[in-house]
Short mmCIF file of C-alpha atoms in Angstrom, two decimals:
data_model
loop_
_atom_site.label_atom_id
_atom_site.label_comp_id
_atom_site.label_asym_id
_atom_site.label_seq_id
_atom_site.Cartn_x
_atom_site.Cartn_y
_atom_site.Cartn_z
CA SER A 1 35.68 13.63 -5.53
CA THR A 2 34.60 14.27 -1.94
CA LEU A 3 35.47 17.96 -2.32
CA ASP A 4 33.34 18.29 -5.46
CA ARG A 5 30.35 16.64 -3.77
CA SER A 6 30.67 18.86 -0.72
CA SER A 7 30.85 21.89 -3.02
CA ALA A 8 27.73 20.69 -4.83
CA ALA A 9 25.88 20.32 -1.54
CA SER A 10 26.93 23.84 -0.60
CA ASP A 11 25.63 25.15 -3.92
CA VAL A 12 22.17 23.76 -3.06
CA TYR A 13 21.98 26.16 -0.14
CA LYS A 14 23.41 29.08 -2.03
CA ARG A 15 20.70 28.66 -4.62
CA GLN A 16 18.03 28.40 -1.99
CA GLN A 17 19.25 31.57 -0.23
CA ARG A 18 17.09 30.84 2.72
CA GLN A 19 18.03 31.01 6.38
CA TYR A 20 16.84 28.51 8.97
CA PRO A 21 14.04 30.21 10.97
CA ARG A 22 14.39 30.64 14.70
CA THR A 23 10.67 30.34 15.34
CA VAL A 24 7.93 28.19 13.88
CA SER A 25 4.31 29.35 13.89
CA MET A 26 2.11 26.52 15.07
CA PRO A 27 -1.59 26.01 14.35
CA SER A 28 -3.65 26.90 17.42
CA THR A 29 -0.52 27.44 19.56
CA ASP A 30 1.88 30.22 20.30
CA SER A 31 5.09 30.39 18.31
CA VAL A 32 7.87 28.36 19.86
CA THR A 33 11.60 28.51 19.59
CA VAL A 34 13.04 25.55 17.77
CA LYS A 35 16.11 24.22 19.53
CA LYS A 36 17.55 21.40 17.51
CA LYS A 37 19.52 18.98 19.63
CA GLY A 38 21.88 18.20 16.78
CA ARG A 39 21.56 14.43 16.92
CA VAL A 40 23.26 13.28 13.74
CA GLY A 41 22.97 9.90 12.09
CA ALA A 42 24.99 8.54 9.19
CA VAL A 43 27.40 10.93 7.48
CA SER A 44 27.96 10.77 3.74
CA ASN A 45 30.34 13.09 1.87
CA GLY A 46 30.21 15.70 4.60
CA VAL A 47 26.41 15.85 4.67
CA SER A 48 24.62 14.28 7.60
CA GLU A 49 21.34 12.39 7.57
CA THR A 50 19.25 12.57 10.72
CA ASN A 51 15.92 11.42 12.05
CA MET A 52 14.61 14.60 13.63
CA SER A 53 11.22 13.25 14.71
CA GLU A 54 11.92 13.35 18.45
CA ASP A 55 13.88 16.62 18.32
CA TYR A 56 11.16 18.64 16.64
CA LEU A 57 8.22 16.79 18.16
CA ALA A 58 9.53 17.72 21.60
CA TYR A 59 9.16 21.40 20.75
CA GLY A 60 5.67 21.26 19.28
CA THR A 61 6.28 20.93 15.55
CA PRO A 62 3.22 19.40 13.81
CA THR A 63 3.66 15.74 12.93
CA THR A 64 0.90 15.47 10.34
CA SER A 65 -1.43 17.53 8.18
CA THR A 66 -5.17 17.40 7.60
CA ALA A 67 -5.03 19.48 4.42
CA PRO A 68 -5.58 17.73 1.07
CA TRP A 69 -2.43 16.26 -0.46
CA GLU A 70 -1.52 18.02 -3.70
CA LEU A 71 1.26 15.66 -4.76
CA VAL A 72 1.74 11.95 -4.04
CA VAL A 73 4.90 10.27 -5.31
CA THR A 74 5.72 6.55 -5.35
CA SER A 75 8.33 4.62 -7.32
CA THR A 76 7.11 2.30 -10.06
CA LYS A 77 10.51 0.68 -10.46
CA LEU A 78 10.87 0.06 -6.73
CA LYS A 79 7.48 -1.67 -6.70
CA GLN A 80 8.46 -3.81 -9.68
CA TRP A 81 11.73 -4.83 -8.02
CA THR A 82 9.87 -5.63 -4.81
CA TRP A 83 7.30 -7.87 -6.47
CA ALA A 84 10.02 -9.57 -8.52
CA GLY A 85 11.91 -10.29 -5.30
CA VAL A 86 8.79 -11.76 -3.69
CA VAL A 87 8.31 -14.10 -6.66
CA VAL A 88 11.94 -15.26 -6.47
CA ILE A 89 11.82 -15.78 -2.70
CA MET A 90 8.61 -17.81 -2.83
CA ALA A 91 9.78 -19.82 -5.84
CA ILE A 92 12.97 -20.84 -4.02
CA HIS A 93 11.15 -21.89 -0.85
CA ILE A 94 8.42 -23.76 -2.68
CA PHE A 95 11.08 -25.59 -4.69
CA MET A 96 12.90 -26.51 -1.49
CA ALA A 97 9.65 -27.77 0.03
CA LEU A 98 9.04 -30.03 -2.95
CA VAL A 99 12.53 -31.51 -3.32
CA VAL A 100 13.35 -31.98 0.36
CA ARG A 101 11.61 -35.39 0.35
CA LEU A 102 13.03 -36.65 -2.93
CA GLY A 103 16.27 -38.01 -1.56
CA TYR A 104 16.90 -40.07 1.56
CA THR A 105 18.92 -38.03 4.05
CA GLY A 106 18.59 -40.29 7.06
CA ALA A 107 16.01 -38.04 8.69
CA ALA A 108 12.25 -38.28 8.34
CA VAL A 109 10.77 -35.28 6.50
CA THR A 110 7.10 -34.69 7.17
CA THR A 111 4.48 -32.56 5.51
CA VAL A 112 4.85 -30.12 8.39
CA ASP A 113 8.52 -29.71 7.50
CA GLN A 114 7.61 -28.97 3.91
CA TRP A 115 5.08 -26.34 4.93
CA SER A 116 7.73 -24.81 7.18
CA PHE A 117 9.81 -23.97 4.12
CA ILE A 118 6.83 -22.18 2.62
CA GLY A 119 6.14 -20.39 5.90
CA ILE A 120 9.72 -19.13 6.04
CA GLY A 121 9.35 -17.90 2.47
CA ILE A 122 6.21 -15.99 3.44
CA ILE A 123 8.04 -14.33 6.33
CA PHE A 124 10.95 -13.27 4.11
CA SER A 125 8.52 -12.06 1.47
CA GLY A 126 6.69 -9.97 4.03
CA ILE A 127 9.92 -8.26 5.03
CA TRP A 128 10.87 -7.75 1.39
CA MET A 129 7.49 -6.15 0.71
CA LEU A 130 8.53 -3.16 2.79
CA GLY A 131 9.84 -1.98 -0.56
CA LEU A 132 6.24 -1.11 -1.46
CA ARG A 133 6.01 1.48 1.31
CA PRO A 134 8.18 4.44 0.14
CA ARG A 135 5.96 7.43 -0.57
CA VAL A 136 6.17 11.20 -0.47
CA ARG A 137 3.13 13.44 -0.05
CA VAL A 138 3.12 17.23 -0.29
CA ASN A 139 0.57 19.90 0.55
CA LYS A 140 0.40 23.49 1.73
CA ASP A 141 1.53 22.54 5.25
CA GLY A 142 4.67 20.59 4.39
CA VAL A 143 6.16 17.32 3.19
CA GLU A 144 5.44 13.83 4.51
CA VAL A 145 8.20 11.30 3.82
CA ARG A 146 7.59 7.59 4.29
CA ASN A 147 10.45 5.28 3.43
CA PHE A 148 10.27 1.73 4.81
CA LEU A 149 8.81 2.31 8.26
CA ASN A 150 6.75 5.11 9.77
CA PRO A 151 6.10 8.39 7.91
CA GLN A 152 7.63 11.64 9.11
CA PHE A 153 6.09 15.05 8.45
CA TYR A 154 8.28 18.12 7.81
CA PRO A 155 6.57 21.54 7.80
CA TRP A 156 7.74 24.00 5.18
CA GLU A 157 9.35 26.14 7.88
CA ILE A 158 12.16 23.61 8.28
CA VAL A 159 12.44 22.51 4.65
CA HIS A 160 15.25 23.87 2.46
CA GLY A 161 14.14 22.16 -0.72
CA LEU A 162 14.71 19.02 -2.77
CA SER A 163 18.04 17.92 -4.24
CA PHE A 164 19.19 15.06 -6.44
CA PRO A 165 22.94 14.74 -5.84
CA LYS A 166 25.15 13.43 -8.62
CA ASN A 167 25.49 9.63 -8.58
CA SER A 168 22.66 9.33 -6.03
CA ARG A 169 19.86 6.86 -6.75
CA THR A 170 17.31 8.75 -4.63
CA ALA A 171 16.36 12.34 -3.96
CA ARG A 172 16.89 14.16 -0.68
CA LEU A 173 14.73 16.51 1.31
CA GLU A 174 17.16 19.21 2.41
CA LEU A 175 16.90 20.38 6.02
CA PRO A 176 18.75 22.94 8.15
CA ASP A 177 22.47 22.65 8.87
CA PHE A 178 23.22 20.40 5.88
CA GLU A 179 20.98 17.64 7.21
CA PHE A 180 18.75 15.68 4.86
CA VAL A 181 16.22 12.88 4.61
CA SER A 182 16.47 10.39 1.76
CA MET A 183 13.26 10.03 -0.24
CA TRP A 184 13.13 6.52 -1.68
CA ALA A 185 9.96 7.33 -3.60
CA PHE A 186 12.10 9.47 -5.92
CA GLN A 187 14.14 6.84 -7.77
CA VAL A 188 16.41 7.83 -10.65
CA ALA A 189 15.47 4.50 -12.29
CA ASP A 190 11.94 5.85 -12.87
CA GLY A 191 13.31 8.09 -15.63
CA ASN A 192 10.92 10.72 -16.99
CA ARG A 193 8.39 9.90 -14.29
CA VAL A 194 10.72 11.03 -11.53
CA VAL A 195 11.66 14.14 -13.55
CA ASP A 196 7.98 15.11 -13.63
CA ALA A 197 7.69 14.38 -9.89
CA VAL A 198 10.67 16.62 -9.11
CA ASN A 199 9.25 19.43 -11.25
CA ASN A 200 5.84 19.15 -9.56
CA PHE A 201 7.49 19.14 -6.14
CA ARG A 202 9.41 22.31 -6.95
CA LEU A 203 6.24 24.04 -8.13
CA LEU A 204 4.70 23.40 -4.71
CA GLU A 205 7.97 24.37 -3.05
CA ASP A 206 7.88 27.74 -4.84
CA ALA A 207 4.26 28.22 -3.81
CA TYR A 208 4.51 27.29 -0.13
CA LEU A 209 8.13 27.58 1.04
CA PRO A 210 8.35 30.67 3.27
CA GLU A 211 10.43 33.56 1.99
CA ASP A 212 13.22 35.04 4.07
#
């Protein structure tokens, strides 16, 4: 039920027992006060998902890290599904290009028209291949999450941990005020592989997440 899921989300924070810091120490800069504007995106079961890139960037939060990455996570299943989709898309458009001239339709079909079908298939395949992009990287400075578009870096100071809500297909990076970022690289379909990835993430979380 919605109440049970909200209670489960609340338990995540009780287990973490960490309070959102008022200041963030920046490399080679003075500490700054973080004033989150509270821009909220989609809401699911009482927990909001937000893109905080502009909010935190405006106040000097680092947007990348030059330290070596200690954990890199991608989804094998998501890559397999993506490549399978590309094969299906191209097969359909190539088939259409071949059969479009078999029957008389009253309109002249040229070779250019046939190649157009293939070109459209390539465009759709390129969009579909965004499924290869999801990746999560972790080091001593924080967590970089890349889903389908640009990556976003979250320093440990604003990270509350990782959760895998019941019935969710992907993991979440927990942020202050019950906000979160979905991490498509952590797919439940990956089975034992994603279990190992979660355990490795939590080892780094224990090592680098600031204490109260």
